[in-house]
Amino acid sequence: MPNKPKLPRAKKSVPQTPAAAQVAETHQTVSNLADTLTTNHGLPIADNQNSLKAGARGPTLIEDFILREKITHFDHERIPERIVHARGTGAHGYFQAYDNLSAITKAAFLQDPKAKTEVFVRFSTVAGGAGSGDLPRDVRGFAVKFYTTEGNYDLVGNNIPVFFIQDAIKFPDFVHSVKMEPDRGFPQAASAHDNFWDFVSLTPETMHMLTWVMSDRAIPRSLRMIEGFGVHTFRLIDAAGVSRFVKFHWRPKLGASSVLWDEAVKINGADPDFHRRDMWEAIARGDFPEWELGLQVFDQATADRLDFDVLDPTKLIPEEIIPLRMVGKMVLNRNVDNFFAETEQVAFLPSNIVPGIDFSNDPLLQGRLFSYQDTQLSRLGGPNFHQIPVNAPRCPMHNFQRDGLRQMEVPKGRVNYEPNSIDGGAPRENPTRGFASFPEPIDATKERKRAETFADHYSQARLFFRSMTAPEQQHIISAFAFELAHVETKAIRLRMLGHLKTIDAALHAGVTDALGMPGAGDKISPAVAPRDLAPSPSLSLIAKAPATLQGRKIGVLVTDGFDAAILAALRGAAKKEKAVLAVIAPKVGGAKDSAGVLVEADFPLSSAPSIFFDAAVILASAKGAADLATQAAAVAWTSDAFAHLKVLAHTAGAQPMLDRAGVKPDAGIVPLANEKAVAKFIAAAKKGRIWAREPGLRRPG
Ligand code: HDE
């Protein structure tokens, strides 16, 4: 193999296929038993990269005791906090289909546009513990439980459409690498450390996902403003038994939006519950978050024409190739009554499926079908977790499973088996309404193998980076530079820089420049050379951001003597735009307006930094502004609003403070001479951040 990257202690490699070559490129193998990886019972392991499948592209076999041992052990590592996705926020609501979808699926909850199906949704971060902050750079979980008339259907997705790894057998390794390092117990909720970058740099299949996790998607403005994805390819089955493939998408009605990294860091300090609080308050005030469910439906022939394997969870189907069909909406309209009973005890199971939907052979999904059921045994204390109210189906449920830890029911009757003739025989199977797996023919070799069609790890990473707008590309470069600067082991940094070079020359140049290591990076020989794919503008958040203030927050910093008419105009405009307005005064007791009326503050300045708001207003009397200019908190409020590219309106007296805060005039700095100028402020603020300001303020690094 030419240009094989140098790896410590790599003894031999016998690549036969591109996929095998990929493994050989990055993994150490040994020939002596002393260094051999074994199961918990001492059995030497020959392949720790692939689960046992019926054919390279076939389903995973339950016979794979090595996979099961590894994942069982992993699933029970923490009690009772979730091992991943420990920090979460839950809410109740409903789903309603727009149309009757019987042409593509017989799923009962997708037949009647008048029917509302109850849902419970839990959003989460992945890496941090239950008490960590809401704004680490991380994937967000987006798990939906539909309580349908034919049983619970769980769509357990993320806010990113692809995943780090291709095979479930790598999940424990991946999660171990990103969580705090085992000897020192840090860092908490952060991927910026050696173990994570060591693992991913040795695992090229992570490259596509890495470009996403380094993007703005990983630091959302609000959980009400994230997209959701089912990630894997699933099947839809109609009443005639015809199968079509499907990818699931959630699109937020408010538009998807993110914060800047500097904001994320500060928000984590100022309000670690920022997302949780935002969701709770929105629902409490009746501003119900809403998402549309979108489907990409395609048949086998289309799947065969795509230049990647639809079973590979590290790949996405650009909307430009298969457009989304919006089929329904989900509204979250009720906060939980009890965080522990509901948000903590909810158990999502990708194996919770309903007739009309089925699995594909995606090897990551196949492993998940086992893992979630298993993890609940230690997390929720036994096999009866389905009886916990948040997990219980809303439709009738009866079978002969009995007893077990935490049994809460008192089953009646003499029989606990089926078939029986003693207690009237029921319940019995129902061949017409019951769930039947899609009868996919399989005639395959039992083997541990990664399909060769999974071997291209760079083309879609390149596609993603090149589909971003200029500011988004700069943020990805900054994020890589930040993370790699935290990597202490230089060899890991160099290996990773080699991958970035393979993804995109501009990405590599940007990161190496930001690190002060121009041109650095190992030579990487990809198993499959990356191709230039047509960019997919729909992947960019900025390119498709709606001009709106709906669901956003305007912070108005007032002082004694502020202009009452301007505040009234601001309140009126905010209401019209469905935005929230918060008054911030030097003291929480409030400030007297120009008419001498005391207006209570929502927050004192000390607890409401401008990072909490999407747009900022300084509404100060000349005297009040002069005083503010002497206060570090007020100057920081202003300079942060400017540095975070926010639209900032101000009354004339605030100029000395703007000067101290380094504010330079641009399209986002709006003078507020009187209430008529409010319309100008609103028009500017609706457009969101002033991206043109950014290059003058910060360089990647
Ligand atoms: Fe999970 N995952 N996961 N995951 N996952 C869990 O289940 C697992 C994966 C996701 O709010 C655990 O109940 C394996 C992909 C969400 O309660 C555990 C593999 C995606 C949540 C588990 C994956 C997800 C989890 C921990 C690779 C996006 C939180 C607690 C085969 C499509 C759900 C629990 C909630 C939680 C295992 C990969 C999403 C350990 C083995 C891919 C949103 O069972």
JSON list of C-alpha atoms in Angstrom, two decimals, residues 319-400:
[
{"chain": "A", "resi": 319, "resn": "GLU", "atom": "CA", "xyz": [-32.59, 17.19, -0.72]},
{"chain": "A", "resi": 320, "resn": "GLU", "atom": "CA", "xyz": [-31.58, 18.38, -4.15]},
{"chain": "A", "resi": 321, "resn": "ILE", "atom": "CA", "xyz": [-31.56, 14.70, -5.18]},
{"chain": "A", "resi": 322, "resn": "ILE", "atom": "CA", "xyz": [-34.62, 13.48, -3.24]},
{"chain": "A", "resi": 323, "resn": "PRO", "atom": "CA", "xyz": [-36.78, 16.37, -2.03]},
{"chain": "A", "resi": 324, "resn": "LEU", "atom": "CA", "xyz": [-38.58, 16.30, 1.30]},
{"chain": "A", "resi": 325, "resn": "ARG", "atom": "CA", "xyz": [-42.29, 15.67, 1.33]},
{"chain": "A", "resi": 326, "resn": "MET", "atom": "CA", "xyz": [-43.86, 17.37, 4.35]},
{"chain": "A", "resi": 327, "resn": "VAL", "atom": "CA", "xyz": [-46.45, 15.01, 5.79]},
{"chain": "A", "resi": 328, "resn": "GLY", "atom": "CA", "xyz": [-47.47, 16.35, 9.17]},
{"chain": "A", "resi": 329, "resn": "LYS", "atom": "CA", "xyz": [-46.75, 18.58, 12.12]},
{"chain": "A", "resi": 330, "resn": "MET", "atom": "CA", "xyz": [-45.78, 18.04, 15.73]},
{"chain": "A", "resi": 331, "resn": "VAL", "atom": "CA", "xyz": [-46.71, 20.56, 18.40]},
{"chain": "A", "resi": 332, "resn": "LEU", "atom": "CA", "xyz": [-45.31, 20.51, 21.94]},
{"chain": "A", "resi": 333, "resn": "ASN", "atom": "CA", "xyz": [-47.98, 22.02, 24.16]},
{"chain": "A", "resi": 334, "resn": "ARG", "atom": "CA", "xyz": [-47.48, 20.70, 27.69]},
{"chain": "A", "resi": 335, "resn": "ASN", "atom": "CA", "xyz": [-44.57, 20.78, 30.07]},
{"chain": "A", "resi": 336, "resn": "VAL", "atom": "CA", "xyz": [-43.92, 17.74, 32.20]},
{"chain": "A", "resi": 337, "resn": "ASP", "atom": "CA", "xyz": [-45.46, 17.57, 35.65]},
{"chain": "A", "resi": 338, "resn": "ASN", "atom": "CA", "xyz": [-42.44, 15.88, 37.12]},
{"chain": "A", "resi": 339, "resn": "PHE", "atom": "CA", "xyz": [-38.98, 15.88, 35.60]},
{"chain": "A", "resi": 340, "resn": "PHE", "atom": "CA", "xyz": [-37.85, 12.56, 37.06]},
{"chain": "A", "resi": 341, "resn": "ALA", "atom": "CA", "xyz": [-41.07, 10.63, 36.49]},
{"chain": "A", "resi": 342, "resn": "GLU", "atom": "CA", "xyz": [-41.29, 11.68, 32.87]},
{"chain": "A", "resi": 343, "resn": "THR", "atom": "CA", "xyz": [-38.13, 13.13, 31.33]},
{"chain": "A", "resi": 344, "resn": "GLU", "atom": "CA", "xyz": [-35.76, 10.93, 33.29]},
{"chain": "A", "resi": 345, "resn": "GLN", "atom": "CA", "xyz": [-37.75, 7.72, 33.22]},
{"chain": "A", "resi": 346, "resn": "VAL", "atom": "CA", "xyz": [-38.83, 7.84, 29.60]},
{"chain": "A", "resi": 347, "resn": "ALA", "atom": "CA", "xyz": [-37.32, 4.89, 27.75]},
{"chain": "A", "resi": 348, "resn": "PHE", "atom": "CA", "xyz": [-36.99, 5.22, 24.01]},
{"chain": "A", "resi": 349, "resn": "LEU", "atom": "CA", "xyz": [-36.54, 2.07, 21.99]},
{"chain": "A", "resi": 350, "resn": "PRO", "atom": "CA", "xyz": [-35.71, 2.16, 18.29]},
{"chain": "A", "resi": 351, "resn": "SER", "atom": "CA", "xyz": [-37.29, -1.31, 18.32]},
{"chain": "A", "resi": 352, "resn": "ASN", "atom": "CA", "xyz": [-40.67, 0.28, 19.14]},
{"chain": "A", "resi": 353, "resn": "ILE", "atom": "CA", "xyz": [-42.14, 0.04, 15.67]},
{"chain": "A", "resi": 354, "resn": "VAL", "atom": "CA", "xyz": [-45.68, -0.12, 14.28]},
{"chain": "A", "resi": 355, "resn": "PRO", "atom": "CA", "xyz": [-47.16, -1.95, 11.28]},
{"chain": "A", "resi": 356, "resn": "GLY", "atom": "CA", "xyz": [-46.39, 0.18, 8.21]},
{"chain": "A", "resi": 357, "resn": "ILE", "atom": "CA", "xyz": [-42.83, 1.04, 9.27]},
{"chain": "A", "resi": 358, "resn": "ASP", "atom": "CA", "xyz": [-39.88, -1.35, 9.29]},
{"chain": "A", "resi": 359, "resn": "PHE", "atom": "CA", "xyz": [-36.13, -1.45, 9.73]},
{"chain": "A", "resi": 360, "resn": "SER", "atom": "CA", "xyz": [-33.39, -1.56, 7.16]},
{"chain": "A", "resi": 361, "resn": "ASN", "atom": "CA", "xyz": [-30.20, -3.58, 7.54]},
{"chain": "A", "resi": 362, "resn": "ASP", "atom": "CA", "xyz": [-28.13, -0.51, 8.50]},
{"chain": "A", "resi": 363, "resn": "PRO", "atom": "CA", "xyz": [-25.63, -2.21, 10.86]},
{"chain": "A", "resi": 364, "resn": "LEU", "atom": "CA", "xyz": [-25.79, 0.69, 13.31]},
{"chain": "A", "resi": 365, "resn": "LEU", "atom": "CA", "xyz": [-29.57, 0.49, 13.50]},
{"chain": "A", "resi": 366, "resn": "GLN", "atom": "CA", "xyz": [-29.41, -3.28, 13.86]},
{"chain": "A", "resi": 367, "resn": "GLY", "atom": "CA", "xyz": [-27.24, -2.89, 16.98]},
{"chain": "A", "resi": 368, "resn": "ARG", "atom": "CA", "xyz": [-29.53, -0.21, 18.38]},
{"chain": "A", "resi": 369, "resn": "LEU", "atom": "CA", "xyz": [-32.47, -2.58, 18.16]},
{"chain": "A", "resi": 370, "resn": "PHE", "atom": "CA", "xyz": [-30.76, -4.60, 20.87]},
{"chain": "A", "resi": 371, "resn": "SER", "atom": "CA", "xyz": [-29.10, -1.89, 22.95]},
{"chain": "A", "resi": 372, "resn": "TYR", "atom": "CA", "xyz": [-31.95, 0.31, 24.12]},
{"chain": "A", "resi": 373, "resn": "GLN", "atom": "CA", "xyz": [-34.10, -2.47, 25.52]},
{"chain": "A", "resi": 374, "resn": "ASP", "atom": "CA", "xyz": [-31.06, -3.81, 27.27]},
{"chain": "A", "resi": 375, "resn": "THR", "atom": "CA", "xyz": [-29.89, -0.52, 28.76]},
{"chain": "A", "resi": 376, "resn": "GLN", "atom": "CA", "xyz": [-33.26, 0.05, 30.45]},
{"chain": "A", "resi": 377, "resn": "LEU", "atom": "CA", "xyz": [-32.78, -3.10, 32.53]},
{"chain": "A", "resi": 378, "resn": "SER", "atom": "CA", "xyz": [-30.16, -1.48, 34.67]},
{"chain": "A", "resi": 379, "resn": "ARG", "atom": "CA", "xyz": [-31.31, 2.10, 34.22]},
{"chain": "A", "resi": 380, "resn": "LEU", "atom": "CA", "xyz": [-34.93, 1.48, 35.16]},
{"chain": "A", "resi": 381, "resn": "GLY", "atom": "CA", "xyz": [-34.37, -1.58, 37.29]},
{"chain": "A", "resi": 382, "resn": "GLY", "atom": "CA", "xyz": [-35.88, -4.51, 35.42]},
{"chain": "A", "resi": 383, "resn": "PRO", "atom": "CA", "xyz": [-38.07, -5.66, 32.59]},
{"chain": "A", "resi": 384, "resn": "ASN", "atom": "CA", "xyz": [-41.27, -3.83, 33.61]},
{"chain": "A", "resi": 385, "resn": "PHE", "atom": "CA", "xyz": [-40.21, -0.33, 32.62]},
{"chain": "A", "resi": 386, "resn": "HIS", "atom": "CA", "xyz": [-43.03, -0.27, 30.07]},
{"chain": "A", "resi": 387, "resn": "GLN", "atom": "CA", "xyz": [-45.42, 0.12, 33.00]},
{"chain": "A", "resi": 388, "resn": "ILE", "atom": "CA", "xyz": [-43.98, 3.51, 33.99]},
{"chain": "A", "resi": 389, "resn": "PRO", "atom": "CA", "xyz": [-46.70, 5.98, 32.91]},
{"chain": "A", "resi": 390, "resn": "VAL", "atom": "CA", "xyz": [-44.55, 7.87, 30.39]},
{"chain": "A", "resi": 391, "resn": "ASN", "atom": "CA", "xyz": [-43.59, 4.60, 28.71]},
{"chain": "A", "resi": 392, "resn": "ALA", "atom": "CA", "xyz": [-46.94, 2.83, 28.81]},
{"chain": "A", "resi": 393, "resn": "PRO", "atom": "CA", "xyz": [-48.81, 2.54, 25.53]},
{"chain": "A", "resi": 394, "resn": "ARG", "atom": "CA", "xyz": [-52.09, 4.43, 25.37]},
{"chain": "A", "resi": 395, "resn": "CYS", "atom": "CA", "xyz": [-53.71, 1.58, 23.42]},
{"chain": "A", "resi": 396, "resn": "PRO", "atom": "CA", "xyz": [-54.66, -1.72, 25.11]},
{"chain": "A", "resi": 397, "resn": "MET", "atom": "CA", "xyz": [-51.71, -3.96, 25.97]},
{"chain": "A", "resi": 398, "resn": "HIS", "atom": "CA", "xyz": [-51.98, -7.60, 27.02]},
{"chain": "A", "resi": 399, "resn": "ASN", "atom": "CA", "xyz": [-49.72, -10.59, 26.91]},
{"chain": "A", "resi": 400, "resn": "PHE", "atom": "CA", "xyz": [-48.49, -13.32, 29.20]}
]
